[in-house]
PDB file of C-alpha atoms in Angstrom:
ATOM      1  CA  UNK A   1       8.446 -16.777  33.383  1.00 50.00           C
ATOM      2  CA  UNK A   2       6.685 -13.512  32.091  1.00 54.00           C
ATOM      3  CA  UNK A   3       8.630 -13.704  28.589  1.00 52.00           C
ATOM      4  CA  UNK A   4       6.388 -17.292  28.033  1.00 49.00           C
ATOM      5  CA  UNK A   5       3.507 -15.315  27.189  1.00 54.00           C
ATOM      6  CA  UNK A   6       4.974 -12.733  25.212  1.00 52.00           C
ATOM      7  CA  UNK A   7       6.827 -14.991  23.007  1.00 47.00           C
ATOM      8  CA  UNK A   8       3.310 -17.000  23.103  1.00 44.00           C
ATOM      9  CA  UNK A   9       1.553 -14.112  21.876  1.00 44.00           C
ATOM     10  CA  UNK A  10       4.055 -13.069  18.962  1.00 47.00           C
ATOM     11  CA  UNK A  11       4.184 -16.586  17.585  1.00 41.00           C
ATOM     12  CA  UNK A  12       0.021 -16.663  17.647  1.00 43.00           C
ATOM     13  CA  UNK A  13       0.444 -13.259  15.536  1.00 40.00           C
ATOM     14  CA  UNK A  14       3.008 -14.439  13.108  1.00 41.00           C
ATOM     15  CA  UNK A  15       0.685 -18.092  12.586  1.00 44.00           C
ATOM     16  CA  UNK A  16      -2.990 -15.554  12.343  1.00 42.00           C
ATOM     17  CA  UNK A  17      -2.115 -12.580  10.382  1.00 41.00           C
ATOM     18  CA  UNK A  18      -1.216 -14.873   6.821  1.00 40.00           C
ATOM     19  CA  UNK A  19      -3.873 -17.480   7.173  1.00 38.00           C
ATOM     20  CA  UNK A  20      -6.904 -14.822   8.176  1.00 35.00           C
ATOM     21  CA  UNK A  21      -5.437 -12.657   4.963  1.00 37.00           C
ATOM     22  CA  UNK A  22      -5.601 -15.811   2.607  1.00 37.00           C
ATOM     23  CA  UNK A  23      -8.903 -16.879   4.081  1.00 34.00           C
ATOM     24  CA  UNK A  24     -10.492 -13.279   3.416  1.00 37.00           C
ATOM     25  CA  UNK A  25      -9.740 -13.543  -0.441  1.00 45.00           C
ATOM     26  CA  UNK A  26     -10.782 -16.997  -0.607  1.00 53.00           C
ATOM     27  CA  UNK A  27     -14.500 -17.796  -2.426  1.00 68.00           C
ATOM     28  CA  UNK A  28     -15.755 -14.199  -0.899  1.00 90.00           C
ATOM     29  CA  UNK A  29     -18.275 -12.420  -2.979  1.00 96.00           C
ATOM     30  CA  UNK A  30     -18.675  -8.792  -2.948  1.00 96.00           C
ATOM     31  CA  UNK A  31     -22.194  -7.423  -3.429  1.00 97.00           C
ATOM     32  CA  UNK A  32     -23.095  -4.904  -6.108  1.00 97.00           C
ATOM     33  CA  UNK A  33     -26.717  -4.082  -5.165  1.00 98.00           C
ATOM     34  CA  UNK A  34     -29.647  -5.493  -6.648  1.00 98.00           C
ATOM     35  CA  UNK A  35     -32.325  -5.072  -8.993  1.00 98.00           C
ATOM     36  CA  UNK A  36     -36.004  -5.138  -9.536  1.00 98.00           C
ATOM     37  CA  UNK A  37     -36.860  -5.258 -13.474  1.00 98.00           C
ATOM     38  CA  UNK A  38     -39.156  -6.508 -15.620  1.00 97.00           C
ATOM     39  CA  UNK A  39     -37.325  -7.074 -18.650  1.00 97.00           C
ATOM     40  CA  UNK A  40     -33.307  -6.347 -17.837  1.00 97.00           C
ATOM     41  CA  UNK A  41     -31.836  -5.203 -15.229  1.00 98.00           C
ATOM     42  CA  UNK A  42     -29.348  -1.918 -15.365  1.00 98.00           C
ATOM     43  CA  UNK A  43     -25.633  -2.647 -16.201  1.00 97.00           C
ATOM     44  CA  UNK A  44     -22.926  -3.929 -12.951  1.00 97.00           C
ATOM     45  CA  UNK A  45     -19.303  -4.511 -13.377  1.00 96.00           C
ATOM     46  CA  UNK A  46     -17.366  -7.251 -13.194  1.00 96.00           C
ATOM     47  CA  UNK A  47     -13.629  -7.657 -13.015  1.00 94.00           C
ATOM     48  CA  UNK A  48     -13.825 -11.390 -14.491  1.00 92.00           C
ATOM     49  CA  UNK A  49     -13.933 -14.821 -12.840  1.00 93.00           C
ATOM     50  CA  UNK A  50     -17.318 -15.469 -11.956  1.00 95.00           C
ATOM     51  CA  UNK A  51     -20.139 -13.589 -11.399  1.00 96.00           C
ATOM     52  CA  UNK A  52     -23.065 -14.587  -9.506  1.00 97.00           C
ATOM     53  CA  UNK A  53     -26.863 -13.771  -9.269  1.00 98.00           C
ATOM     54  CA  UNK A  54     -29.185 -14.651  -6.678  1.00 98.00           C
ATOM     55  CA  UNK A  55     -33.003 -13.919  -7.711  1.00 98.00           C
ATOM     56  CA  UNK A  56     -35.549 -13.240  -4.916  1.00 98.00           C
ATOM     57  CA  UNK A  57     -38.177 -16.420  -4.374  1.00 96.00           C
ATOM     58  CA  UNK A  58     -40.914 -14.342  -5.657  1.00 96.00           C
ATOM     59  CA  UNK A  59     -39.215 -13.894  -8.821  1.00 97.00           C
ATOM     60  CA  UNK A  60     -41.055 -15.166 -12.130  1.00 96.00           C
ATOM     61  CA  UNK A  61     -40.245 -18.459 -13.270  1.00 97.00           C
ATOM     62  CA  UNK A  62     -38.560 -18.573 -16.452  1.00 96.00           C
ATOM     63  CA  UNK A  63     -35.738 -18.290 -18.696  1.00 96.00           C
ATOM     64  CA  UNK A  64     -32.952 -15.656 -18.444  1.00 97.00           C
ATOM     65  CA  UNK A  65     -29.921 -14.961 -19.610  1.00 97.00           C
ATOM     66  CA  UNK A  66     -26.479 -12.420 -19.172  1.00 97.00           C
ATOM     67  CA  UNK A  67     -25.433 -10.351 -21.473  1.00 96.00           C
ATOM     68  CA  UNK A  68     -22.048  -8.025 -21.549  1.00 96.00           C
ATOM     69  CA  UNK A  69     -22.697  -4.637 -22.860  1.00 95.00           C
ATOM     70  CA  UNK A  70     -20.601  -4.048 -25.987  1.00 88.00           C
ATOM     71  CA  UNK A  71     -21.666  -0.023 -26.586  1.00 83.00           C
ATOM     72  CA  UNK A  72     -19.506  -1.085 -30.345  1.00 84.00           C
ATOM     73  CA  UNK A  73     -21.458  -3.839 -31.499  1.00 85.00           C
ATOM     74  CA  UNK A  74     -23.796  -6.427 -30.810  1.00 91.00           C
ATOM     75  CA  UNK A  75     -24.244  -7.455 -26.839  1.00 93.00           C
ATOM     76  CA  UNK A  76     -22.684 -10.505 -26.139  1.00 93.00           C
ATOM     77  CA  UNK A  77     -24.725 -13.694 -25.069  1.00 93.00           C
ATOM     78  CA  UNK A  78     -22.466 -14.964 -21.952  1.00 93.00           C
ATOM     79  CA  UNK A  79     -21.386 -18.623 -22.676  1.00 81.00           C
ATOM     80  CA  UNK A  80     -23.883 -18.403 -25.532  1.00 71.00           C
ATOM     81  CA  UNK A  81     -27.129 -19.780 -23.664  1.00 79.00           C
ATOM     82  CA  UNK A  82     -28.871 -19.165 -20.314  1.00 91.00           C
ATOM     83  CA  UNK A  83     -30.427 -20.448 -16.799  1.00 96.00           C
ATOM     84  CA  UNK A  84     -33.802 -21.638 -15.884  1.00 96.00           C
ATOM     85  CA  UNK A  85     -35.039 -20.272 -12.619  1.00 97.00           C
ATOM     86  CA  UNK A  86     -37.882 -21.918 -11.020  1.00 95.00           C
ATOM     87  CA  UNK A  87     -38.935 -24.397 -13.850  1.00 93.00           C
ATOM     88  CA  UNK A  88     -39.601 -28.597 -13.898  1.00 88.00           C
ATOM     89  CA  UNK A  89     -36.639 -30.195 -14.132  1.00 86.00           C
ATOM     90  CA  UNK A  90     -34.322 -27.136 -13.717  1.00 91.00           C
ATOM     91  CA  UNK A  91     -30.595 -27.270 -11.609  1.00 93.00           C
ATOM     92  CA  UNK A  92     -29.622 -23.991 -12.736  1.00 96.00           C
ATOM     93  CA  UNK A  93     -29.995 -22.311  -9.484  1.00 96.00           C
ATOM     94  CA  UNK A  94     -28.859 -23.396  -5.869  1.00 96.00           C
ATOM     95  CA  UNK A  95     -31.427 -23.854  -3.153  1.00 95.00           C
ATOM     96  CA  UNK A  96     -30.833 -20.121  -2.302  1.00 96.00           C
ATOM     97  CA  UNK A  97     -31.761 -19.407  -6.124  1.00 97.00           C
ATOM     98  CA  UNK A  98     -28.447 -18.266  -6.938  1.00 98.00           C
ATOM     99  CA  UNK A  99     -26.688 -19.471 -10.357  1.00 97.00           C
ATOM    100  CA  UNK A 100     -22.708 -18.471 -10.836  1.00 96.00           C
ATOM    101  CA  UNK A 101     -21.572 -17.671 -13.996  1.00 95.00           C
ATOM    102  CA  UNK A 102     -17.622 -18.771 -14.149  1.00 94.00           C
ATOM    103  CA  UNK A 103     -15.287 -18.311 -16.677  1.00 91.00           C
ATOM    104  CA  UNK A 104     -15.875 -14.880 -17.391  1.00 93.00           C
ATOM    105  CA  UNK A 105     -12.371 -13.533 -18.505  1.00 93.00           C
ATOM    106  CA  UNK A 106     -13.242 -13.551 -21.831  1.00 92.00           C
ATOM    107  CA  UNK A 107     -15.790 -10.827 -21.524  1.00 93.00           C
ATOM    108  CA  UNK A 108     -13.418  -8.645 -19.726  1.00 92.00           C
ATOM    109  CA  UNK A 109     -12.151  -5.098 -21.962  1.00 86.00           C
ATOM    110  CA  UNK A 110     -10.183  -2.382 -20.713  1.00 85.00           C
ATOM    111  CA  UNK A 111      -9.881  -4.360 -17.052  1.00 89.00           C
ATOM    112  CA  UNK A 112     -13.691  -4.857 -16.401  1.00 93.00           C
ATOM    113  CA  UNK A 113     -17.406  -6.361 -18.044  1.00 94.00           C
ATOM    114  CA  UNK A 114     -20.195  -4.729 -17.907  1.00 96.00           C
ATOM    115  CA  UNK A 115     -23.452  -7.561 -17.515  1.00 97.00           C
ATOM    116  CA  UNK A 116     -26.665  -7.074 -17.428  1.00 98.00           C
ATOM    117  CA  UNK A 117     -29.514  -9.830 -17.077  1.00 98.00           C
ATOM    118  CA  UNK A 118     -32.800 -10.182 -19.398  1.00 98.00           C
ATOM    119  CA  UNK A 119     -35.456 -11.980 -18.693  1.00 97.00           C
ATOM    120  CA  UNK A 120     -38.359 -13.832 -21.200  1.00 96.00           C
ATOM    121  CA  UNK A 121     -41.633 -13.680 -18.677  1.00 94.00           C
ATOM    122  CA  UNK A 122     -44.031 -11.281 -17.804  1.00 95.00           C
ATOM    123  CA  UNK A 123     -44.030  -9.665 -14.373  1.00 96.00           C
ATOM    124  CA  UNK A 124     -41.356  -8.421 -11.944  1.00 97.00           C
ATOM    125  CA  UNK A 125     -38.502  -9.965 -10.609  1.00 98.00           C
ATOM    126  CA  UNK A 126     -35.793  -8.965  -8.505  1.00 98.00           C
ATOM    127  CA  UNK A 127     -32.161 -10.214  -8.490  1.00 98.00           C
ATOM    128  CA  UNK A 128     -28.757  -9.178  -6.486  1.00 98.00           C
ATOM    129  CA  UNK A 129     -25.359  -9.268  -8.162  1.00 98.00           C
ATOM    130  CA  UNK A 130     -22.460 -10.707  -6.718  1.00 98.00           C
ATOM    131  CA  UNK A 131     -18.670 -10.069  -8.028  1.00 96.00           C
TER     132      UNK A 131
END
């Protein structure tokens, strides 16, 4: 009767150990840090995927927009337009006034992007950055 719960416990291991280590990689975002700027933010890494920002609710409304920092050429617009935050008739950002930027292999050289966000207001804003 006392080998019941032994073999009860190795079996729970064997299920929990794969499904906790899929679950962990699954739709997790790791924070970079965060931001406070008033016209673009300093330069985070990415390793591709999607990237996400989340901009504080006292952030200015307005238009901004990601670039990748090309130190060879011209920075690179990231999927060639940008997000409204805060403005009539805007869906850019969730309810937590995050926006995720997907797709994002392309920007990838030498195994990682480097992204920075501009804004086109006046005043401060602050955002966090999510890989």
């Amino acid at each position: 009767m006392e080998r019941f719960p032994k073999y009860l416990l190795a079996l729970t291991l064997i299920f929990f150990v794969p499904i906790s280590i899929v679950s962990a990689d699954a739709g997790e975002w790791d924070s970079l840090g965060g931001d406070r700027f008033s016209d673009e933010t300093a330069i985070w890494p990415s390793g591709g995927g999607a990237f996400k920002i989340c901009l504080s609710s006292d952030s200015q409304p307005g238009f901004y927009q990601l670039f990748e920092e090309d130190p060879y050429s011209f920075d690179d617009k990231v999927k060639y337009g940008g997000v409204y935050f805060k403005t009539a008739g805007s869906n850019d950002f969730d309810s937590n006034g995050c926006h995720v930027f997907s797709d994002i292999n392309d920007y990838v050289d030498d195994g990682q992007a480097e992204f920075y966000l501009k804004k086109y207001s006046s005043g401060e804003s602050f955002v966090w950055f999510y890989d």
